[in-house]
PDB file of C-alpha atoms in Angstrom:
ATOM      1  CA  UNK I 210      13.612  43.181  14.951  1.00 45.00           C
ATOM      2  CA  UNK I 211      10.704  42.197  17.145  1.00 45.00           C
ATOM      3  CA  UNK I 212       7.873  43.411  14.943  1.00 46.00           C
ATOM      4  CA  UNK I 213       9.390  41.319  12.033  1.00 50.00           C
ATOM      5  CA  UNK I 214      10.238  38.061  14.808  1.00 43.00           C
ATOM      6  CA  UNK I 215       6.350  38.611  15.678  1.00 43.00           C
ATOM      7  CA  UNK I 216       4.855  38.993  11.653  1.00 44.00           C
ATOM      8  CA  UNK I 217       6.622  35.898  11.016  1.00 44.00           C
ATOM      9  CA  UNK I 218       5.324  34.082  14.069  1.00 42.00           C
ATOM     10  CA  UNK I 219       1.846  35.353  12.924  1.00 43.00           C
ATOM     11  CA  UNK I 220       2.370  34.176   9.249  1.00 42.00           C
ATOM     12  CA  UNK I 221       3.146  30.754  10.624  1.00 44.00           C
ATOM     13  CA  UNK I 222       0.122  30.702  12.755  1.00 44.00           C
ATOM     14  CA  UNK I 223      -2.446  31.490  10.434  1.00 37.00           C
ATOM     15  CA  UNK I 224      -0.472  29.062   7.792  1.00 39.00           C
ATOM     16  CA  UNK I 225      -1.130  26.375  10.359  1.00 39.00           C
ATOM     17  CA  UNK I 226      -4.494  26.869  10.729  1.00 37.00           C
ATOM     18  CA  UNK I 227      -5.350  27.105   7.627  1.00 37.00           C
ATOM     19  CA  UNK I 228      -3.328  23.325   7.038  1.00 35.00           C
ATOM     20  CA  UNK I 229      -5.552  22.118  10.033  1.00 38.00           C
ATOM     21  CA  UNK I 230      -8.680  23.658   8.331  1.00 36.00           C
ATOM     22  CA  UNK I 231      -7.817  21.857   5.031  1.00 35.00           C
ATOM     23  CA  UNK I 232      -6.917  18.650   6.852  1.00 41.00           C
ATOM     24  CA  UNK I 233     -10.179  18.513   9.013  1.00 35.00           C
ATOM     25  CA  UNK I 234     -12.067  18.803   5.634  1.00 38.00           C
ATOM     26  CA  UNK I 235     -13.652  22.112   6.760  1.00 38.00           C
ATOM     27  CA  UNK I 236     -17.136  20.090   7.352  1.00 38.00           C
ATOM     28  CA  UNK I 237     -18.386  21.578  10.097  1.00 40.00           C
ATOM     29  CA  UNK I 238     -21.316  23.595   9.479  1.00 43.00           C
ATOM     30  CA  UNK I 239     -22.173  27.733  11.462  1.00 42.00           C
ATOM     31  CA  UNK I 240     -23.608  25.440  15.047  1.00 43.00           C
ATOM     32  CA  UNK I 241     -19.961  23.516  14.868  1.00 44.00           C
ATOM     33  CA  UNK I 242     -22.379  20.162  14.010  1.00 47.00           C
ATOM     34  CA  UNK I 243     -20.894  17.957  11.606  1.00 48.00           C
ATOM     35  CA  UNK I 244     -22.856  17.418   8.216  1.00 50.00           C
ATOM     36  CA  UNK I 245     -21.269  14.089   8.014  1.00 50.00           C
ATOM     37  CA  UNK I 246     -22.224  12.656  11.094  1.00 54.00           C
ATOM     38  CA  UNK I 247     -20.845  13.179  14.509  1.00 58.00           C
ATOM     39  CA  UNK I 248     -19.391   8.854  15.083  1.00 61.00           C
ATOM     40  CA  UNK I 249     -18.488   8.437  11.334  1.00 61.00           C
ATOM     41  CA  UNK I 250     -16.547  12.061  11.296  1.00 59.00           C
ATOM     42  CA  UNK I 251     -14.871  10.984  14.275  1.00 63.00           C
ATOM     43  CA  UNK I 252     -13.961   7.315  13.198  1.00 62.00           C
ATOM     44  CA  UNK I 253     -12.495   8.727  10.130  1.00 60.00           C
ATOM     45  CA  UNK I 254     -10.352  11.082  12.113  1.00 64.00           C
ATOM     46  CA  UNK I 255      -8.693   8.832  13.928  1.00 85.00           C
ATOM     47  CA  UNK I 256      -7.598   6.966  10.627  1.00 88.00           C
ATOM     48  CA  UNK I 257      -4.271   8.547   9.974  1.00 92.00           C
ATOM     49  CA  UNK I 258      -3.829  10.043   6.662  1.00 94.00           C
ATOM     50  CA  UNK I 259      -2.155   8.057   4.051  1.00 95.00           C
ATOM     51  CA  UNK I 260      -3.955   4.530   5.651  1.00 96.00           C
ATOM     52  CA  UNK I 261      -5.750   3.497   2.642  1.00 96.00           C
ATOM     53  CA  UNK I 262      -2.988   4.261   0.064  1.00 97.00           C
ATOM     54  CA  UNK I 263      -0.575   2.656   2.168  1.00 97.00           C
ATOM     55  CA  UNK I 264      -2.450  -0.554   1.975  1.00 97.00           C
ATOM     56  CA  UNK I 265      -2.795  -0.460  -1.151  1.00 97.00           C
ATOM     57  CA  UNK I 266       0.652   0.301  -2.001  1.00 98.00           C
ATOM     58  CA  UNK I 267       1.512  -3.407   0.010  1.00 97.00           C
ATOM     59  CA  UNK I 268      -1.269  -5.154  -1.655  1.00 97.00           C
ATOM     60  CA  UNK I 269       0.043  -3.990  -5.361  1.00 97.00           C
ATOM     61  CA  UNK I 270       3.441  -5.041  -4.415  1.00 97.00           C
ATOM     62  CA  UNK I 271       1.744  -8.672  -3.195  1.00 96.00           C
ATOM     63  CA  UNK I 272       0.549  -8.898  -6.791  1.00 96.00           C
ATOM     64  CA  UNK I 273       3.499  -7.808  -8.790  1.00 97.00           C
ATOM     65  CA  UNK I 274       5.430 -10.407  -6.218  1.00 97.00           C
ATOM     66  CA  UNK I 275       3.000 -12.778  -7.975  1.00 95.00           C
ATOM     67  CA  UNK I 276       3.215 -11.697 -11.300  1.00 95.00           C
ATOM     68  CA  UNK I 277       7.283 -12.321 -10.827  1.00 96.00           C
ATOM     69  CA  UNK I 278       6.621 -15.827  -9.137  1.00 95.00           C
ATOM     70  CA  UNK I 279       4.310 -16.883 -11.741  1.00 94.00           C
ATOM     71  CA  UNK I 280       6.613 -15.579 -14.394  1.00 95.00           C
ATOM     72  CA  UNK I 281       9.376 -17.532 -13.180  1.00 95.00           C
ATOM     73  CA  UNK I 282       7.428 -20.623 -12.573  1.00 94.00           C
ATOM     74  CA  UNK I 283       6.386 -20.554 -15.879  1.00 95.00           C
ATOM     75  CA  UNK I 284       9.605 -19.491 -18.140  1.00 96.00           C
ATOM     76  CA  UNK I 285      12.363 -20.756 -15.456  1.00 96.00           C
ATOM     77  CA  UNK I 286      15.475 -19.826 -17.838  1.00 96.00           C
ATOM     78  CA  UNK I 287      13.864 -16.517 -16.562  1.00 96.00           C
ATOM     79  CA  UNK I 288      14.532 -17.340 -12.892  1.00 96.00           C
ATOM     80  CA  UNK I 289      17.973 -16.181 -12.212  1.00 97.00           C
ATOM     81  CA  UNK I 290      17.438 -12.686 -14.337  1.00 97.00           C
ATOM     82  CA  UNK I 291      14.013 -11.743 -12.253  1.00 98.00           C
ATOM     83  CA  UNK I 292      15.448 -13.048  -8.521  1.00 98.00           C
ATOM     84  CA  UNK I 293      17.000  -9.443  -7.688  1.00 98.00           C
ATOM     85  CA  UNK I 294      14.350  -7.772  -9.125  1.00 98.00           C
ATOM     86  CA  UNK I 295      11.798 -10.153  -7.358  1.00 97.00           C
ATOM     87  CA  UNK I 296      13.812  -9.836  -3.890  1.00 97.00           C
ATOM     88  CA  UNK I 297      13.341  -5.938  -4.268  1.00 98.00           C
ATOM     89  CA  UNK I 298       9.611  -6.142  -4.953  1.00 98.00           C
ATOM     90  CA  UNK I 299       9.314  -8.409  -1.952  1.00 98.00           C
ATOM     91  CA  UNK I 300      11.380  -5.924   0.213  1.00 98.00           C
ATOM     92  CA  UNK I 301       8.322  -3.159  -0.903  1.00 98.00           C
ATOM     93  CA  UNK I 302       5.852  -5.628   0.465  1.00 98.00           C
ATOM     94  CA  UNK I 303       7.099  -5.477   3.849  1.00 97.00           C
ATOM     95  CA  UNK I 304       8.188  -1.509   3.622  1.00 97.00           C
ATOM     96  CA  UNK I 305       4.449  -1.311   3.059  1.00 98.00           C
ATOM     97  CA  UNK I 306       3.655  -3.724   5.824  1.00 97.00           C
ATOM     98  CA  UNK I 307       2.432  -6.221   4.013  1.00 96.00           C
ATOM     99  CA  UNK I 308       3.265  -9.594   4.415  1.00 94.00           C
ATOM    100  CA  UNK I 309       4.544 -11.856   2.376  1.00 93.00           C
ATOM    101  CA  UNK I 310       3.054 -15.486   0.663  1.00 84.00           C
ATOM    102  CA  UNK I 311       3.689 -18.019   2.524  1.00 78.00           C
ATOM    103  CA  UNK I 312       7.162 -20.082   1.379  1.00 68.00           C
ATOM    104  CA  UNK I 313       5.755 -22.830  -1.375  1.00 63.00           C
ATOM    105  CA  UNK I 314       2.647 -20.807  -2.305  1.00 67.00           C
ATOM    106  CA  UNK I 315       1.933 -21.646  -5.724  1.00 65.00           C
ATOM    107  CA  UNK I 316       2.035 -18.328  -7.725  1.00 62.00           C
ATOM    108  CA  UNK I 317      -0.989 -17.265  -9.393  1.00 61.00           C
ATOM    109  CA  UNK I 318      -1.158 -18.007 -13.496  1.00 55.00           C
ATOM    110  CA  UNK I 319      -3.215 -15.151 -14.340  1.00 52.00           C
ATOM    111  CA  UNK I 320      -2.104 -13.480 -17.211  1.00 52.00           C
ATOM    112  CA  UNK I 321       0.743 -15.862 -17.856  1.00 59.00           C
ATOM    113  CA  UNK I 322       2.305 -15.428 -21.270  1.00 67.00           C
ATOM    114  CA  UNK I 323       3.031 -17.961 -23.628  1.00 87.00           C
ATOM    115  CA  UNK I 324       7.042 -16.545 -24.484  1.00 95.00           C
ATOM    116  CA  UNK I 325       9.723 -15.567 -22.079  1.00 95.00           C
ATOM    117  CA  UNK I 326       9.901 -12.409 -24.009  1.00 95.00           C
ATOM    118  CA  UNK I 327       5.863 -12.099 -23.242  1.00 95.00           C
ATOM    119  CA  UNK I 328       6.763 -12.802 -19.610  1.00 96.00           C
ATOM    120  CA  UNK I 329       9.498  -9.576 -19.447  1.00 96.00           C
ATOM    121  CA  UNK I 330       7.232  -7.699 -21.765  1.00 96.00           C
ATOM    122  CA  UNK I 331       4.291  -8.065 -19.012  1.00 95.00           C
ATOM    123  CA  UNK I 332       6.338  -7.680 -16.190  1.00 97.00           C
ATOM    124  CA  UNK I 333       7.840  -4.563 -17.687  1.00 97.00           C
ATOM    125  CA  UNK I 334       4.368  -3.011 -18.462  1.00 96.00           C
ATOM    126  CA  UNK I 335       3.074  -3.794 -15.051  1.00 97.00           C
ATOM    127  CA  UNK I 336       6.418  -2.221 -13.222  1.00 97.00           C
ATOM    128  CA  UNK I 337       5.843   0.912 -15.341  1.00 97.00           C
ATOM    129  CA  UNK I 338       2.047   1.178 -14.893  1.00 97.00           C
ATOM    130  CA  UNK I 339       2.291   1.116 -10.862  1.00 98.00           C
ATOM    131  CA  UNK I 340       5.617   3.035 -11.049  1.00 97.00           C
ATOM    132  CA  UNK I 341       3.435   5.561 -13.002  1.00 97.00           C
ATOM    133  CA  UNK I 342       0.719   5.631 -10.486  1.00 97.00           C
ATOM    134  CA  UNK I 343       2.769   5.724  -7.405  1.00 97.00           C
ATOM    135  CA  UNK I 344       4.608   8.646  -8.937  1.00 97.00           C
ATOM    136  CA  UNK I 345       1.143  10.553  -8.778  1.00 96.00           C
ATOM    137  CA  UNK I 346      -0.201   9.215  -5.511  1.00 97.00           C
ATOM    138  CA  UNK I 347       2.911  10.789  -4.019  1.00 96.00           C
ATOM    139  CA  UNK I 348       1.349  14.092  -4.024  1.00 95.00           C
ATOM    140  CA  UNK I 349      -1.616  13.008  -1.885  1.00 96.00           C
ATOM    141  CA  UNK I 350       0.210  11.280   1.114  1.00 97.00           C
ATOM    142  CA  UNK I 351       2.213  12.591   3.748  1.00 96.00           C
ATOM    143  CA  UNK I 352       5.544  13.394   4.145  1.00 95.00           C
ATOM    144  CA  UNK I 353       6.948   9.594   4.835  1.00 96.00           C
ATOM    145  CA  UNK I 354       4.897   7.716   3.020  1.00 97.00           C
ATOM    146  CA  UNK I 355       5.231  10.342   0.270  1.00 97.00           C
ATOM    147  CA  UNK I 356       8.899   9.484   0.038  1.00 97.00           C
ATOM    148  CA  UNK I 357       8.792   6.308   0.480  1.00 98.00           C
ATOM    149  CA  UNK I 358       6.037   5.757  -2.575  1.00 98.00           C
ATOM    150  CA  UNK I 359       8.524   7.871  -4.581  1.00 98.00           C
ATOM    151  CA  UNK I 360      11.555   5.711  -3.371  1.00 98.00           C
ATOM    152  CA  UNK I 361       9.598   2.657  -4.666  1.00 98.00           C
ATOM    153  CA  UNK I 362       8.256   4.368  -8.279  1.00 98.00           C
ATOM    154  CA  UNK I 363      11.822   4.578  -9.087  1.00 98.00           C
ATOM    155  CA  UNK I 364      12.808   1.493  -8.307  1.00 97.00           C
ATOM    156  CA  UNK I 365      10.011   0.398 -10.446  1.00 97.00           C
ATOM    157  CA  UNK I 366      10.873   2.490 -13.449  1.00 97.00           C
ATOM    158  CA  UNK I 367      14.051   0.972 -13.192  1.00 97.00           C
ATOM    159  CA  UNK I 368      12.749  -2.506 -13.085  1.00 98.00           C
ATOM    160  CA  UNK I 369      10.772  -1.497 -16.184  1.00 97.00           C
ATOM    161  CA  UNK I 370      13.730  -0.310 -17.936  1.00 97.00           C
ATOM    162  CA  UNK I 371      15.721  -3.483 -17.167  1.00 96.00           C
ATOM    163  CA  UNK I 372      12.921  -5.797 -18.133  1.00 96.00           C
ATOM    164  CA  UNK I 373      11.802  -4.280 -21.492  1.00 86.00           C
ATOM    165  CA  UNK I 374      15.063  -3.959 -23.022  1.00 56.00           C
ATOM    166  CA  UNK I 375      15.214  -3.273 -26.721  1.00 47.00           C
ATOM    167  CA  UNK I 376      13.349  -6.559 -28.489  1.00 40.00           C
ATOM    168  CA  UNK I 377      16.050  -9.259 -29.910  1.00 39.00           C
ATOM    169  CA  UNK I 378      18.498  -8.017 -27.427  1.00 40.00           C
ATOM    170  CA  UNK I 379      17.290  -9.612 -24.108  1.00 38.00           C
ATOM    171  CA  UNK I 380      20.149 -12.014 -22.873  1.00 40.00           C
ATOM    172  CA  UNK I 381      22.254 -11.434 -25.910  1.00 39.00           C
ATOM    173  CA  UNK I 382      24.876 -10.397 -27.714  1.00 36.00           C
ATOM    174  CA  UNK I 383      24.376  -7.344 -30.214  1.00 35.00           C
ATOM    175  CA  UNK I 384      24.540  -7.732 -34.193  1.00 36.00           C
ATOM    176  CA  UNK I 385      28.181  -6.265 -34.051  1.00 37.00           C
ATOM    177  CA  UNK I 386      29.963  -8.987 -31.841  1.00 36.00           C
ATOM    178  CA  UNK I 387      30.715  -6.349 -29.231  1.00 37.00           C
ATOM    179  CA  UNK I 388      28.557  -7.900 -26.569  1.00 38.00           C
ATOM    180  CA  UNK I 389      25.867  -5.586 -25.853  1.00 39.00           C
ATOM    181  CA  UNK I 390      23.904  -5.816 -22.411  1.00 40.00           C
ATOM    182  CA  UNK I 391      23.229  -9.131 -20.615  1.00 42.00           C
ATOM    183  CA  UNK I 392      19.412  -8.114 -20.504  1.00 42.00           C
ATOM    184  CA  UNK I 393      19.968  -6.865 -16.990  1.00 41.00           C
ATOM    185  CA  UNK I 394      21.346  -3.590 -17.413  1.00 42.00           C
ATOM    186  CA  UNK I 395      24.987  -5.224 -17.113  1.00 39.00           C
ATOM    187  CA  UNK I 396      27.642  -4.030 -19.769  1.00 37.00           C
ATOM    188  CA  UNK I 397      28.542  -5.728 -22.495  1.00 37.00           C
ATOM    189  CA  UNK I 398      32.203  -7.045 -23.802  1.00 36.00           C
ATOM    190  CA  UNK I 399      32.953  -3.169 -24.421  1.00 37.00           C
ATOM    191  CA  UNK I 400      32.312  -2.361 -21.113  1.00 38.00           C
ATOM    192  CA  UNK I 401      29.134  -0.220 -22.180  1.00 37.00           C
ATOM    193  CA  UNK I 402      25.450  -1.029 -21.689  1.00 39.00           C
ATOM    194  CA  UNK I 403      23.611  -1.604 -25.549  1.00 37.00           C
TER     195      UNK I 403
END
């Protein structure tokens, strides 16, 4: 038993120095100098991983917060329908550590659309594209961060979903008087979703 105890223990070993080889970026040169630069190689060392998508992650929430604000400024029948779905995205803000706009910040117009169904049709597409690029950033962070971007991507998919339902059906009824879904993912008179 204590060969095998001791070839495991040796398999982890080299495993973990070949993860610290990878995760100094192997950029040492033969004399041990670095070929980066002694201060910058150091500065960037002490950045943990994951800083710089982790920021971003906050910032991209900031501006789909926005997008939601300016939506609902613009179309406010939409205002009740995008408030849980706007409360979630500002929850993400802070997961990131981002902080919030200020209360009364007027919501930026950019890219406003002229229709309410523009409005859930652009707020869809924008949930899906950063749900879609979170999902593949996951594999570049650590652990936490990791999960929590793929916590987040889901919760955006499902935004998207509820958002870009089935044109015509948004808010109403279906064609057959059996109710159909209230536009946000709630069932219909038949007690099914449309």
């Amino acid at each position: 038993m204590i060969p095998e105890a001791a070839a495991r223990l040796s398999r982890r070993s080299v495993m973990a120095a070949a993860v610290a080889a990878v995760g100094t970026g192997c950029s040492a040169d033969a004399t041990g100098a670095d070929s980066k630069g002694g201060a910058d190689a150091r500065q960037q060392a002490a950045v943990p991983p994951g800083t710089a998508e982790q920021a971003r992650a906050a910032r991209d929430s900031a501006d789909l917060l926005g997008r939601y604000d300016a939506a609902a400024a613009a179309h406010p029948s939409l205002a009740a329908r995008l408030a849980p779905l706007r409360a979630e995205v500002a929850r993400h803000v802070e997961a990131f550590g981002g902080t919030l706009p200020a209360a009364g910040a007027r919501p930026s117009a950019a890219g406003a659309a002229t229709t309410a169904e523009e409005a859930l049709a652009t707020l869809a597409a924008a949930e899906r594209t950063l749900a879609d690029s979170r999902a593949a950033t996951v594999l570049t962070v650590p652990g936490g961060l990791a999960r929590l971007l793929a916590s987040v991507a889901a919760c955006g998919a499902g935004h998207a979903a509820l958002l870009g339902g089935k044109p015509g059906k948004a808010g109403k009824g279906s064609e057959d008087g059996k109710g159909g879904t209230g536009g946000d993912g709630t069932a219909g008179a038949d007690g099914h979703e449309g």
